[in-house]
Amino acid sequence: PGRLAPRGARGLLHRQLGQNRSAVRTRLKDTMTYLPQHFEESDPATLHALVRAHPLATWVVPQTDGELLVNHIPFLLDADRGPHGTLVGHVARANPVWRALTAAATVAVFQGPEAYVSPSWYPSKPIHGKVVPTWNYSVVHAHGIARVFDDREQLLALVTRLTALHEAALPQPWQVADAPAAYIDTMLGAIVGIEIPVQRWVGKWKVSQNRAQDDRRGVVAGLQAQGTAQADAMALLVPHAVDSKKP
């Protein structure tokens, strides 16, 4: 059986239940204010893949006084829960963010590969010289109204899943059961679960789609010459843009 949530958590849950009716009538506005069509990425599988590969989100929570609470939270994506999937994570009970949640939409920002692009990589540079530096990046915004949960079994299932996922590639994976049960119970009491049923996904892949194909090939060559993991990851995205978004 789950523990009874503390008074603060119960009060928040009751407020959320009362606010959700008005929230569903409120249209979510996209916070990505500049999204040229040629940079837009809307394929759910592509967006989900970035979230799973880069699970640490910048989670932005608006406050009634106009301030923003910003936290960095690793989320799991349950793609089959709800029409657009559900993000699940946890925060420290001491973190004020969970007590400050309202019926307003929050945004979780997932940053994928990114890299500086030098104009010297463009074959067009010696021809006309009309080139400048830029920055390529891929990013996903997940919009949704967050809710908290405090049930011990739910929290245990969540940390067990997180652990199994992130320990899987290690030669000697740690498991939750490796720690004393009483210690785990204490640790569970120090966290609060967060769920965000996603109401909208927004993806931006700025990967040189606005350049001619020769310049894009130059970007790939320049990135590959850097020899870094970030540059290599971006170099893999640019040819995809060449194939799928030809001018």
JSON list of C-alpha atoms in Angstrom, two decimals:
[
{"chain": "A", "resi": 1, "resn": "PRO", "atom": "CA", "xyz": [0.00, 0.00, 0.00]},
{"chain": "A", "resi": 2, "resn": "GLY", "atom": "CA", "xyz": [1.20, 3.52, -0.77]},
{"chain": "A", "resi": 3, "resn": "ARG", "atom": "CA", "xyz": [1.90, 6.05, 1.94]},
{"chain": "A", "resi": 4, "resn": "LEU", "atom": "CA", "xyz": [-0.50, 8.90, 2.50]},
{"chain": "A", "resi": 5, "resn": "ALA", "atom": "CA", "xyz": [0.90, 12.01, 0.88]},
{"chain": "A", "resi": 6, "resn": "PRO", "atom": "CA", "xyz": [1.92, 14.77, 3.32]},
{"chain": "A", "resi": 7, "resn": "ARG", "atom": "CA", "xyz": [-0.48, 17.65, 3.80]},
{"chain": "A", "resi": 8, "resn": "GLY", "atom": "CA", "xyz": [1.36, 19.89, 1.33]},
{"chain": "A", "resi": 9, "resn": "ALA", "atom": "CA", "xyz": [1.24, 17.25, -1.38]},
{"chain": "A", "resi": 10, "resn": "ARG", "atom": "CA", "xyz": [-2.43, 16.46, -0.73]},
{"chain": "A", "resi": 11, "resn": "GLY", "atom": "CA", "xyz": [-3.29, 20.15, -0.94]},
{"chain": "A", "resi": 12, "resn": "LEU", "atom": "CA", "xyz": [-1.46, 20.46, -4.24]},
{"chain": "A", "resi": 13, "resn": "LEU", "atom": "CA", "xyz": [-3.23, 17.42, -5.65]},
{"chain": "A", "resi": 14, "resn": "HIS", "atom": "CA", "xyz": [-6.61, 18.86, -4.69]},
{"chain": "A", "resi": 15, "resn": "ARG", "atom": "CA", "xyz": [-5.74, 22.21, -6.26]},
{"chain": "A", "resi": 16, "resn": "GLN", "atom": "CA", "xyz": [-4.63, 20.50, -9.46]},
{"chain": "A", "resi": 17, "resn": "LEU", "atom": "CA", "xyz": [-7.88, 18.53, -9.68]},
{"chain": "A", "resi": 18, "resn": "GLY", "atom": "CA", "xyz": [-9.86, 21.74, -9.36]},
{"chain": "A", "resi": 19, "resn": "GLN", "atom": "CA", "xyz": [-7.74, 23.61, -11.85]},
{"chain": "A", "resi": 20, "resn": "ASN", "atom": "CA", "xyz": [-7.59, 20.96, -14.55]},
{"chain": "A", "resi": 21, "resn": "ARG", "atom": "CA", "xyz": [-11.10, 21.72, -15.79]},
{"chain": "A", "resi": 22, "resn": "SER", "atom": "CA", "xyz": [-10.16, 25.26, -16.69]},
{"chain": "A", "resi": 23, "resn": "ALA", "atom": "CA", "xyz": [-6.78, 24.13, -17.94]},
{"chain": "A", "resi": 24, "resn": "VAL", "atom": "CA", "xyz": [-8.24, 21.91, -20.64]},
{"chain": "A", "resi": 25, "resn": "ARG", "atom": "CA", "xyz": [-10.04, 24.96, -21.99]},
{"chain": "A", "resi": 26, "resn": "THR", "atom": "CA", "xyz": [-6.80, 26.91, -22.19]},
{"chain": "A", "resi": 27, "resn": "ARG", "atom": "CA", "xyz": [-4.99, 26.59, -25.49]},
{"chain": "A", "resi": 28, "resn": "LEU", "atom": "CA", "xyz": [-1.29, 25.98, -25.08]},
{"chain": "A", "resi": 29, "resn": "LYS", "atom": "CA", "xyz": [0.90, 28.50, -26.84]},
{"chain": "A", "resi": 30, "resn": "ASP", "atom": "CA", "xyz": [4.18, 27.38, -28.32]},
{"chain": "A", "resi": 31, "resn": "THR", "atom": "CA", "xyz": [7.21, 28.94, -26.66]},
{"chain": "A", "resi": 32, "resn": "MET", "atom": "CA", "xyz": [9.40, 28.36, -29.70]},
{"chain": "A", "resi": 33, "resn": "THR", "atom": "CA", "xyz": [8.77, 31.79, -31.15]},
{"chain": "A", "resi": 34, "resn": "TYR", "atom": "CA", "xyz": [11.01, 31.42, -34.20]},
{"chain": "A", "resi": 35, "resn": "LEU", "atom": "CA", "xyz": [10.60, 28.23, -36.20]},
{"chain": "A", "resi": 36, "resn": "PRO", "atom": "CA", "xyz": [11.09, 28.56, -39.96]},
{"chain": "A", "resi": 37, "resn": "GLN", "atom": "CA", "xyz": [9.29, 25.78, -41.78]},
{"chain": "A", "resi": 38, "resn": "HIS", "atom": "CA", "xyz": [12.49, 24.33, -43.23]},
{"chain": "A", "resi": 39, "resn": "PHE", "atom": "CA", "xyz": [13.84, 23.79, -39.69]},
{"chain": "A", "resi": 40, "resn": "GLU", "atom": "CA", "xyz": [10.66, 22.22, -38.30]},
{"chain": "A", "resi": 41, "resn": "GLU", "atom": "CA", "xyz": [10.74, 18.54, -37.32]},
{"chain": "A", "resi": 42, "resn": "SER", "atom": "CA", "xyz": [7.39, 16.93, -36.52]},
{"chain": "A", "resi": 43, "resn": "ASP", "atom": "CA", "xyz": [7.97, 13.19, -36.96]},
{"chain": "A", "resi": 44, "resn": "PRO", "atom": "CA", "xyz": [7.07, 11.61, -33.58]},
{"chain": "A", "resi": 45, "resn": "ALA", "atom": "CA", "xyz": [9.63, 8.82, -33.90]},
{"chain": "A", "resi": 46, "resn": "THR", "atom": "CA", "xyz": [12.41, 11.35, -34.54]},
{"chain": "A", "resi": 47, "resn": "LEU", "atom": "CA", "xyz": [11.36, 13.53, -31.61]},
{"chain": "A", "resi": 48, "resn": "HIS", "atom": "CA", "xyz": [11.06, 10.55, -29.27]},
{"chain": "A", "resi": 49, "resn": "ALA", "atom": "CA", "xyz": [14.47, 9.26, -30.31]},
{"chain": "A", "resi": 50, "resn": "LEU", "atom": "CA", "xyz": [16.12, 12.55, -29.35]},
{"chain": "A", "resi": 51, "resn": "VAL", "atom": "CA", "xyz": [14.36, 12.57, -25.97]},
{"chain": "A", "resi": 52, "resn": "ARG", "atom": "CA", "xyz": [15.53, 9.04, -25.23]},
{"chain": "A", "resi": 53, "resn": "ALA", "atom": "CA", "xyz": [19.09, 9.76, -26.36]},
{"chain": "A", "resi": 54, "resn": "HIS", "atom": "CA", "xyz": [19.26, 13.04, -24.39]},
{"chain": "A", "resi": 55, "resn": "PRO", "atom": "CA", "xyz": [16.90, 12.56, -21.43]},
{"chain": "A", "resi": 56, "resn": "LEU", "atom": "CA", "xyz": [18.17, 15.44, -19.25]},
{"chain": "A", "resi": 57, "resn": "ALA", "atom": "CA", "xyz": [15.59, 18.18, -19.82]},
{"chain": "A", "resi": 58, "resn": "THR", "atom": "CA", "xyz": [15.58, 21.84, -18.92]},
{"chain": "A", "resi": 59, "resn": "TRP", "atom": "CA", "xyz": [12.15, 22.00, -17.28]},
{"chain": "A", "resi": 60, "resn": "VAL", "atom": "CA", "xyz": [10.56, 25.45, -17.25]},
{"chain": "A", "resi": 61, "resn": "VAL", "atom": "CA", "xyz": [7.64, 26.05, -14.88]},
{"chain": "A", "resi": 62, "resn": "PRO", "atom": "CA", "xyz": [5.77, 29.39, -14.98]},
{"chain": "A", "resi": 63, "resn": "GLN", "atom": "CA", "xyz": [4.72, 31.04, -11.73]},
{"chain": "A", "resi": 64, "resn": "THR", "atom": "CA", "xyz": [1.67, 33.17, -11.00]},
{"chain": "A", "resi": 65, "resn": "ASP", "atom": "CA", "xyz": [3.93, 36.17, -10.30]},
{"chain": "A", "resi": 66, "resn": "GLY", "atom": "CA", "xyz": [5.47, 35.97, -13.75]},
{"chain": "A", "resi": 67, "resn": "GLU", "atom": "CA", "xyz": [8.71, 34.37, -12.59]},
{"chain": "A", "resi": 68, "resn": "LEU", "atom": "CA", "xyz": [10.00, 31.09, -14.01]},
{"chain": "A", "resi": 69, "resn": "LEU", "atom": "CA", "xyz": [11.29, 28.08, -12.10]},
{"chain": "A", "resi": 70, "resn": "VAL", "atom": "CA", "xyz": [13.96, 26.28, -14.12]},
{"chain": "A", "resi": 71, "resn": "ASN", "atom": "CA", "xyz": [15.19, 22.80, -13.20]},
{"chain": "A", "resi": 72, "resn": "HIS", "atom": "CA", "xyz": [17.23, 20.13, -14.94]},
{"chain": "A", "resi": 73, "resn": "ILE", "atom": "CA", "xyz": [15.49, 16.77, -14.70]},
{"chain": "A", "resi": 74, "resn": "PRO", "atom": "CA", "xyz": [16.13, 13.41, -16.43]},
{"chain": "A", "resi": 75, "resn": "PHE", "atom": "CA", "xyz": [12.81, 12.14, -17.77]},
{"chain": "A", "resi": 76, "resn": "LEU", "atom": "CA", "xyz": [11.57, 8.80, -18.99]},
{"chain": "A", "resi": 77, "resn": "LEU", "atom": "CA", "xyz": [9.24, 8.86, -21.98]},
{"chain": "A", "resi": 78, "resn": "ASP", "atom": "CA", "xyz": [6.22, 6.58, -21.91]},
{"chain": "A", "resi": 79, "resn": "ALA", "atom": "CA", "xyz": [5.25, 7.03, -25.54]},
{"chain": "A", "resi": 80, "resn": "ASP", "atom": "CA", "xyz": [2.07, 4.95, -25.28]},
{"chain": "A", "resi": 81, "resn": "ARG", "atom": "CA", "xyz": [0.57, 6.74, -22.28]},
{"chain": "A", "resi": 82, "resn": "GLY", "atom": "CA", "xyz": [-1.84, 9.36, -23.56]},
{"chain": "A", "resi": 83, "resn": "PRO", "atom": "CA", "xyz": [-2.33, 10.74, -27.07]},
{"chain": "A", "resi": 84, "resn": "HIS", "atom": "CA", "xyz": [1.18, 12.21, -27.22]},
{"chain": "A", "resi": 85, "resn": "GLY", "atom": "CA", "xyz": [2.99, 10.23, -24.55]},
{"chain": "A", "resi": 86, "resn": "THR", "atom": "CA", "xyz": [3.89, 11.07, -20.96]},
{"chain": "A", "resi": 87, "resn": "LEU", "atom": "CA", "xyz": [7.16, 12.21, -19.41]},
{"chain": "A", "resi": 88, "resn": "VAL", "atom": "CA", "xyz": [7.96, 10.81, -15.97]},
{"chain": "A", "resi": 89, "resn": "GLY", "atom": "CA", "xyz": [10.66, 11.87, -13.54]},
{"chain": "A", "resi": 90, "resn": "HIS", "atom": "CA", "xyz": [11.23, 12.96, -9.97]},
{"chain": "A", "resi": 91, "resn": "VAL", "atom": "CA", "xyz": [12.55, 15.89, -7.96]},
{"chain": "A", "resi": 92, "resn": "ALA", "atom": "CA", "xyz": [13.83, 16.29, -4.43]},
{"chain": "A", "resi": 93, "resn": "ARG", "atom": "CA", "xyz": [11.04, 16.81, -1.92]},
{"chain": "A", "resi": 94, "resn": "ALA", "atom": "CA", "xyz": [13.00, 19.87, -0.77]},
{"chain": "A", "resi": 95, "resn": "ASN", "atom": "CA", "xyz": [12.76, 21.36, -4.29]},
{"chain": "A", "resi": 96, "resn": "PRO", "atom": "CA", "xyz": [10.01, 24.03, -4.24]},
{"chain": "A", "resi": 97, "resn": "VAL", "atom": "CA", "xyz": [9.00, 23.37, -7.84]},
{"chain": "A", "resi": 98, "resn": "TRP", "atom": "CA", "xyz": [6.48, 20.63, -7.09]},
{"chain": "A", "resi": 99, "resn": "ARG", "atom": "CA", "xyz": [4.62, 22.78, -4.56]},
{"chain": "A", "resi": 100, "resn": "ALA", "atom": "CA", "xyz": [4.56, 25.67, -7.02]},
{"chain": "A", "resi": 101, "resn": "LEU", "atom": "CA", "xyz": [2.87, 23.78, -9.87]},
{"chain": "A", "resi": 102, "resn": "THR", "atom": "CA", "xyz": [-0.35, 25.29, -11.19]},
{"chain": "A", "resi": 103, "resn": "ALA", "atom": "CA", "xyz": [-2.68, 24.47, -14.06]},
{"chain": "A", "resi": 104, "resn": "ALA", "atom": "CA", "xyz": [-0.40, 26.38, -16.42]},
{"chain": "A", "resi": 105, "resn": "ALA", "atom": "CA", "xyz": [1.49, 24.45, -19.07]},
{"chain": "A", "resi": 106, "resn": "THR", "atom": "CA", "xyz": [5.15, 23.66, -18.40]},
{"chain": "A", "resi": 107, "resn": "VAL", "atom": "CA", "xyz": [7.84, 23.04, -21.01]},
{"chain": "A", "resi": 108, "resn": "ALA", "atom": "CA", "xyz": [10.58, 20.41, -20.97]},
{"chain": "A", "resi": 109, "resn": "VAL", "atom": "CA", "xyz": [13.41, 21.25, -23.38]},
{"chain": "A", "resi": 110, "resn": "PHE", "atom": "CA", "xyz": [15.61, 18.42, -24.64]},
{"chain": "A", "resi": 111, "resn": "GLN", "atom": "CA", "xyz": [18.85, 19.45, -26.34]},
{"chain": "A", "resi": 112, "resn": "GLY", "atom": "CA", "xyz": [20.30, 17.13, -28.97]},
{"chain": "A", "resi": 113, "resn": "PRO", "atom": "CA", "xyz": [23.50, 17.41, -31.03]},
{"chain": "A", "resi": 114, "resn": "GLU", "atom": "CA", "xyz": [24.81, 20.94, -31.61]},
{"chain": "A", "resi": 115, "resn": "ALA", "atom": "CA", "xyz": [27.92, 22.41, -33.20]},
{"chain": "A", "resi": 116, "resn": "TYR", "atom": "CA", "xyz": [29.49, 25.61, -34.44]},
{"chain": "A", "resi": 117, "resn": "VAL", "atom": "CA", "xyz": [29.59, 25.93, -38.24]},
{"chain": "A", "resi": 118, "resn": "SER", "atom": "CA", "xyz": [32.43, 27.90, -39.82]},
{"chain": "A", "resi": 119, "resn": "PRO", "atom": "CA", "xyz": [31.79, 29.79, -43.07]},
{"chain": "A", "resi": 120, "resn": "SER", "atom": "CA", "xyz": [35.19, 28.60, -44.25]},
{"chain": "A", "resi": 121, "resn": "TRP", "atom": "CA", "xyz": [33.63, 25.16, -44.76]},
{"chain": "A", "resi": 122, "resn": "TYR", "atom": "CA", "xyz": [31.33, 26.43, -47.52]},
{"chain": "A", "resi": 123, "resn": "PRO", "atom": "CA", "xyz": [32.61, 25.93, -51.08]},
{"chain": "A", "resi": 124, "resn": "SER", "atom": "CA", "xyz": [30.64, 29.07, -51.95]},
{"chain": "A", "resi": 125, "resn": "LYS", "atom": "CA", "xyz": [32.93, 31.23, -49.78]},
{"chain": "A", "resi": 126, "resn": "PRO", "atom": "CA", "xyz": [35.71, 31.75, -52.38]},
{"chain": "A", "resi": 127, "resn": "ILE", "atom": "CA", "xyz": [33.09, 32.31, -55.08]},
{"chain": "A", "resi": 128, "resn": "HIS", "atom": "CA", "xyz": [31.12, 35.22, -53.61]},
{"chain": "A", "resi": 129, "resn": "GLY", "atom": "CA", "xyz": [32.21, 35.58, -49.97]},
{"chain": "A", "resi": 130, "resn": "LYS", "atom": "CA", "xyz": [28.63, 36.12, -48.78]},
{"chain": "A", "resi": 131, "resn": "VAL", "atom": "CA", "xyz": [28.81, 33.70, -45.85]},
{"chain": "A", "resi": 132, "resn": "VAL", "atom": "CA", "xyz": [28.83, 34.07, -42.06]},
{"chain": "A", "resi": 133, "resn": "PRO", "atom": "CA", "xyz": [29.23, 31.71, -39.09]},
{"chain": "A", "resi": 134, "resn": "THR", "atom": "CA", "xyz": [26.23, 29.96, -37.58]},
{"chain": "A", "resi": 135, "resn": "TRP", "atom": "CA", "xyz": [25.34, 27.31, -35.03]},
{"chain": "A", "resi": 136, "resn": "ASN", "atom": "CA", "xyz": [23.56, 24.07, -35.88]},
{"chain": "A", "resi": 137, "resn": "TYR", "atom": "CA", "xyz": [21.41, 22.32, -33.29]},
{"chain": "A", "resi": 138, "resn": "SER", "atom": "CA", "xyz": [18.52, 19.96, -32.71]},
{"chain": "A", "resi": 139, "resn": "VAL", "atom": "CA", "xyz": [16.03, 20.49, -29.91]},
{"chain": "A", "resi": 140, "resn": "VAL", "atom": "CA", "xyz": [12.67, 19.17, -28.74]},
{"chain": "A", "resi": 141, "resn": "HIS", "atom": "CA", "xyz": [10.11, 21.03, -26.63]},
{"chain": "A", "resi": 142, "resn": "ALA", "atom": "CA", "xyz": [7.49, 18.99, -24.75]},
{"chain": "A", "resi": 143, "resn": "HIS", "atom": "CA", "xyz": [4.53, 21.04, -23.50]},
{"chain": "A", "resi": 144, "resn": "GLY", "atom": "CA", "xyz": [2.15, 19.80, -20.85]},
{"chain": "A", "resi": 145, "resn": "ILE", "atom": "CA", "xyz": [0.54, 20.40, -17.45]},
{"chain": "A", "resi": 146, "resn": "ALA", "atom": "CA", "xyz": [2.62, 18.64, -14.80]},
{"chain": "A", "resi": 147, "resn": "ARG", "atom": "CA", "xyz": [1.20, 16.70, -11.89]},
{"chain": "A", "resi": 148, "resn": "VAL", "atom": "CA", "xyz": [2.81, 15.14, -8.85]},
{"chain": "A", "resi": 149, "resn": "PHE", "atom": "CA", "xyz": [2.58, 11.65, -7.34]},
{"chain": "A", "resi": 150, "resn": "ASP", "atom": "CA", "xyz": [3.74, 10.47, -3.95]},
{"chain": "A", "resi": 151, "resn": "ASP", "atom": "CA", "xyz": [2.84, 6.78, -3.84]},
{"chain": "A", "resi": 152, "resn": "ARG", "atom": "CA", "xyz": [5.79, 4.69, -2.65]},
{"chain": "A", "resi": 153, "resn": "GLU", "atom": "CA", "xyz": [5.21, 1.86, -5.11]},
{"chain": "A", "resi": 154, "resn": "GLN", "atom": "CA", "xyz": [5.01, 4.26, -8.04]},
{"chain": "A", "resi": 155, "resn": "LEU", "atom": "CA", "xyz": [8.20, 5.97, -6.94]},
{"chain": "A", "resi": 156, "resn": "LEU", "atom": "CA", "xyz": [9.98, 2.66, -6.46]},
{"chain": "A", "resi": 157, "resn": "ALA", "atom": "CA", "xyz": [8.89, 1.51, -9.93]},
{"chain": "A", "resi": 158, "resn": "LEU", "atom": "CA", "xyz": [10.13, 4.79, -11.41]},
{"chain": "A", "resi": 159, "resn": "VAL", "atom": "CA", "xyz": [13.61, 4.74, -9.84]},
{"chain": "A", "resi": 160, "resn": "THR", "atom": "CA", "xyz": [13.91, 1.05, -10.70]},
{"chain": "A", "resi": 161, "resn": "ARG", "atom": "CA", "xyz": [13.18, 1.81, -14.37]},
{"chain": "A", "resi": 162, "resn": "LEU", "atom": "CA", "xyz": [15.55, 4.77, -14.42]},
{"chain": "A", "resi": 163, "resn": "THR", "atom": "CA", "xyz": [18.30, 2.70, -12.86]},
{"chain": "A", "resi": 164, "resn": "ALA", "atom": "CA", "xyz": [17.83, -0.26, -15.20]},
{"chain": "A", "resi": 165, "resn": "LEU", "atom": "CA", "xyz": [17.88, 2.04, -18.24]},
{"chain": "A", "resi": 166, "resn": "HIS", "atom": "CA", "xyz": [21.00, 3.99, -17.36]},
{"chain": "A", "resi": 167, "resn": "GLU", "atom": "CA", "xyz": [22.97, 1.13, -15.80]},
{"chain": "A", "resi": 168, "resn": "ALA", "atom": "CA", "xyz": [22.29, -1.30, -18.66]},
{"chain": "A", "resi": 169, "resn": "ALA", "atom": "CA", "xyz": [25.47, -0.54, -20.61]},
{"chain": "A", "resi": 170, "resn": "LEU", "atom": "CA", "xyz": [27.78, -0.81, -17.60]},
{"chain": "A", "resi": 171, "resn": "PRO", "atom": "CA", "xyz": [29.87, -3.95, -17.03]},
{"chain": "A", "resi": 172, "resn": "GLN", "atom": "CA", "xyz": [28.52, -4.34, -13.48]},
{"chain": "A", "resi": 173, "resn": "PRO", "atom": "CA", "xyz": [25.09, -2.68, -13.41]},
{"chain": "A", "resi": 174, "resn": "TRP", "atom": "CA", "xyz": [23.92, -1.42, -10.05]},
{"chain": "A", "resi": 175, "resn": "GLN", "atom": "CA", "xyz": [20.37, -2.34, -9.04]},
{"chain": "A", "resi": 176, "resn": "VAL", "atom": "CA", "xyz": [18.02, -0.73, -6.55]},
{"chain": "A", "resi": 177, "resn": "ALA", "atom": "CA", "xyz": [17.91, -4.03, -4.68]},
{"chain": "A", "resi": 178, "resn": "ASP", "atom": "CA", "xyz": [21.67, -3.77, -4.07]},
{"chain": "A", "resi": 179, "resn": "ALA", "atom": "CA", "xyz": [21.05, -1.15, -1.38]},
{"chain": "A", "resi": 180, "resn": "PRO", "atom": "CA", "xyz": [19.46, -1.93, 2.02]},
{"chain": "A", "resi": 181, "resn": "ALA", "atom": "CA", "xyz": [15.66, -1.79, 1.83]},
{"chain": "A", "resi": 182, "resn": "ALA", "atom": "CA", "xyz": [15.42, 0.62, 4.76]},
{"chain": "A", "resi": 183, "resn": "TYR", "atom": "CA", "xyz": [17.85, 3.00, 3.05]},
{"chain": "A", "resi": 184, "resn": "ILE", "atom": "CA", "xyz": [15.88, 2.90, -0.22]},
{"chain": "A", "resi": 185, "resn": "ASP", "atom": "CA", "xyz": [12.69, 3.60, 1.72]},
{"chain": "A", "resi": 186, "resn": "THR", "atom": "CA", "xyz": [14.33, 6.67, 3.25]},
{"chain": "A", "resi": 187, "resn": "MET", "atom": "CA", "xyz": [15.51, 7.84, -0.16]},
{"chain": "A", "resi": 188, "resn": "LEU", "atom": "CA", "xyz": [12.02, 7.39, -1.61]},
{"chain": "A", "resi": 189, "resn": "GLY", "atom": "CA", "xyz": [10.68, 9.60, 1.14]},
{"chain": "A", "resi": 190, "resn": "ALA", "atom": "CA", "xyz": [13.02, 12.35, -0.02]},
{"chain": "A", "resi": 191, "resn": "ILE", "atom": "CA", "xyz": [11.62, 12.58, -3.58]},
{"chain": "A", "resi": 192, "resn": "VAL", "atom": "CA", "xyz": [8.36, 13.43, -5.31]},
{"chain": "A", "resi": 193, "resn": "GLY", "atom": "CA", "xyz": [7.29, 12.00, -8.66]},
{"chain": "A", "resi": 194, "resn": "ILE", "atom": "CA", "xyz": [6.47, 14.23, -11.64]},
{"chain": "A", "resi": 195, "resn": "GLU", "atom": "CA", "xyz": [4.32, 13.28, -14.62]},
{"chain": "A", "resi": 196, "resn": "ILE", "atom": "CA", "xyz": [3.80, 15.46, -17.68]},
{"chain": "A", "resi": 197, "resn": "PRO", "atom": "CA", "xyz": [1.15, 14.18, -20.10]},
{"chain": "A", "resi": 198, "resn": "VAL", "atom": "CA", "xyz": [2.46, 15.76, -23.29]},
{"chain": "A", "resi": 199, "resn": "GLN", "atom": "CA", "xyz": [-0.07, 17.96, -25.06]},
{"chain": "A", "resi": 200, "resn": "ARG", "atom": "CA", "xyz": [2.25, 19.23, -27.76]},
{"chain": "A", "resi": 201, "resn": "TRP", "atom": "CA", "xyz": [5.65, 18.36, -29.23]},
{"chain": "A", "resi": 202, "resn": "VAL", "atom": "CA", "xyz": [7.73, 20.94, -31.09]},
{"chain": "A", "resi": 203, "resn": "GLY", "atom": "CA", "xyz": [10.98, 20.00, -32.80]},
{"chain": "A", "resi": 204, "resn": "LYS", "atom": "CA", "xyz": [13.58, 22.24, -34.41]},
{"chain": "A", "resi": 205, "resn": "TRP", "atom": "CA", "xyz": [16.38, 20.72, -36.48]},
{"chain": "A", "resi": 206, "resn": "LYS", "atom": "CA", "xyz": [18.64, 23.56, -37.62]},
{"chain": "A", "resi": 207, "resn": "VAL", "atom": "CA", "xyz": [21.05, 21.43, -39.63]},
{"chain": "A", "resi": 208, "resn": "SER", "atom": "CA", "xyz": [22.02, 23.54, -42.66]},
{"chain": "A", "resi": 209, "resn": "GLN", "atom": "CA", "xyz": [18.81, 22.98, -44.62]},
{"chain": "A", "resi": 210, "resn": "ASN", "atom": "CA", "xyz": [19.01, 26.59, -45.81]},
{"chain": "A", "resi": 211, "resn": "ARG", "atom": "CA", "xyz": [22.35, 26.03, -47.56]},
{"chain": "A", "resi": 212, "resn": "ALA", "atom": "CA", "xyz": [22.97, 24.69, -51.06]},
{"chain": "A", "resi": 213, "resn": "GLN", "atom": "CA", "xyz": [23.91, 21.03, -51.26]},
{"chain": "A", "resi": 214, "resn": "ASP", "atom": "CA", "xyz": [27.60, 21.73, -51.92]},
{"chain": "A", "resi": 215, "resn": "ASP", "atom": "CA", "xyz": [27.75, 23.90, -48.81]},
{"chain": "A", "resi": 216, "resn": "ARG", "atom": "CA", "xyz": [26.01, 21.19, -46.78]},
{"chain": "A", "resi": 217, "resn": "ARG", "atom": "CA", "xyz": [28.60, 18.68, -47.90]},
{"chain": "A", "resi": 218, "resn": "GLY", "atom": "CA", "xyz": [31.25, 21.16, -46.83]},
{"chain": "A", "resi": 219, "resn": "VAL", "atom": "CA", "xyz": [29.62, 21.39, -43.41]},
{"chain": "A", "resi": 220, "resn": "VAL", "atom": "CA", "xyz": [29.72, 17.61, -43.04]},
{"chain": "A", "resi": 221, "resn": "ALA", "atom": "CA", "xyz": [33.41, 17.50, -43.98]},
{"chain": "A", "resi": 222, "resn": "GLY", "atom": "CA", "xyz": [34.23, 20.36, -41.62]},
{"chain": "A", "resi": 223, "resn": "LEU", "atom": "CA", "xyz": [32.39, 18.75, -38.72]},
{"chain": "A", "resi": 224, "resn": "GLN", "atom": "CA", "xyz": [33.98, 15.37, -39.29]},
{"chain": "A", "resi": 225, "resn": "ALA", "atom": "CA", "xyz": [37.43, 17.01, -39.26]},
{"chain": "A", "resi": 226, "resn": "GLN", "atom": "CA", "xyz": [36.80, 18.30, -35.73]},
{"chain": "A", "resi": 227, "resn": "GLY", "atom": "CA", "xyz": [37.02, 14.80, -34.29]},
{"chain": "A", "resi": 228, "resn": "THR", "atom": "CA", "xyz": [34.62, 15.43, -31.37]},
{"chain": "A", "resi": 229, "resn": "ALA", "atom": "CA", "xyz": [31.56, 13.44, -30.41]},
{"chain": "A", "resi": 230, "resn": "GLN", "atom": "CA", "xyz": [29.27, 16.48, -30.71]},
{"chain": "A", "resi": 231, "resn": "ALA", "atom": "CA", "xyz": [30.59, 17.39, -34.15]},
{"chain": "A", "resi": 232, "resn": "ASP", "atom": "CA", "xyz": [30.30, 13.79, -35.33]},
{"chain": "A", "resi": 233, "resn": "ALA", "atom": "CA", "xyz": [26.71, 13.62, -34.09]},
{"chain": "A", "resi": 234, "resn": "MET", "atom": "CA", "xyz": [25.79, 16.79, -35.96]},
{"chain": "A", "resi": 235, "resn": "ALA", "atom": "CA", "xyz": [27.60, 15.57, -39.08]},
{"chain": "A", "resi": 236, "resn": "LEU", "atom": "CA", "xyz": [25.21, 12.61, -39.11]},
{"chain": "A", "resi": 237, "resn": "LEU", "atom": "CA", "xyz": [22.16, 14.92, -39.08]},
{"chain": "A", "resi": 238, "resn": "VAL", "atom": "CA", "xyz": [23.20, 17.17, -41.97]},
{"chain": "A", "resi": 239, "resn": "PRO", "atom": "CA", "xyz": [23.13, 14.46, -44.70]},
{"chain": "A", "resi": 240, "resn": "HIS", "atom": "CA", "xyz": [19.66, 13.49, -43.52]},
{"chain": "A", "resi": 241, "resn": "ALA", "atom": "CA", "xyz": [18.56, 17.08, -44.14]},
{"chain": "A", "resi": 242, "resn": "VAL", "atom": "CA", "xyz": [20.15, 16.96, -47.60]},
{"chain": "A", "resi": 243, "resn": "ASP", "atom": "CA", "xyz": [18.14, 13.85, -48.47]},
{"chain": "A", "resi": 244, "resn": "SER", "atom": "CA", "xyz": [14.79, 14.79, -46.97]},
{"chain": "A", "resi": 245, "resn": "LYS", "atom": "CA", "xyz": [14.61, 18.58, -47.38]},
{"chain": "A", "resi": 246, "resn": "LYS", "atom": "CA", "xyz": [16.07, 19.35, -50.79]},
{"chain": "A", "resi": 247, "resn": "PRO", "atom": "CA", "xyz": [15.51, 22.94, -51.92]}
]
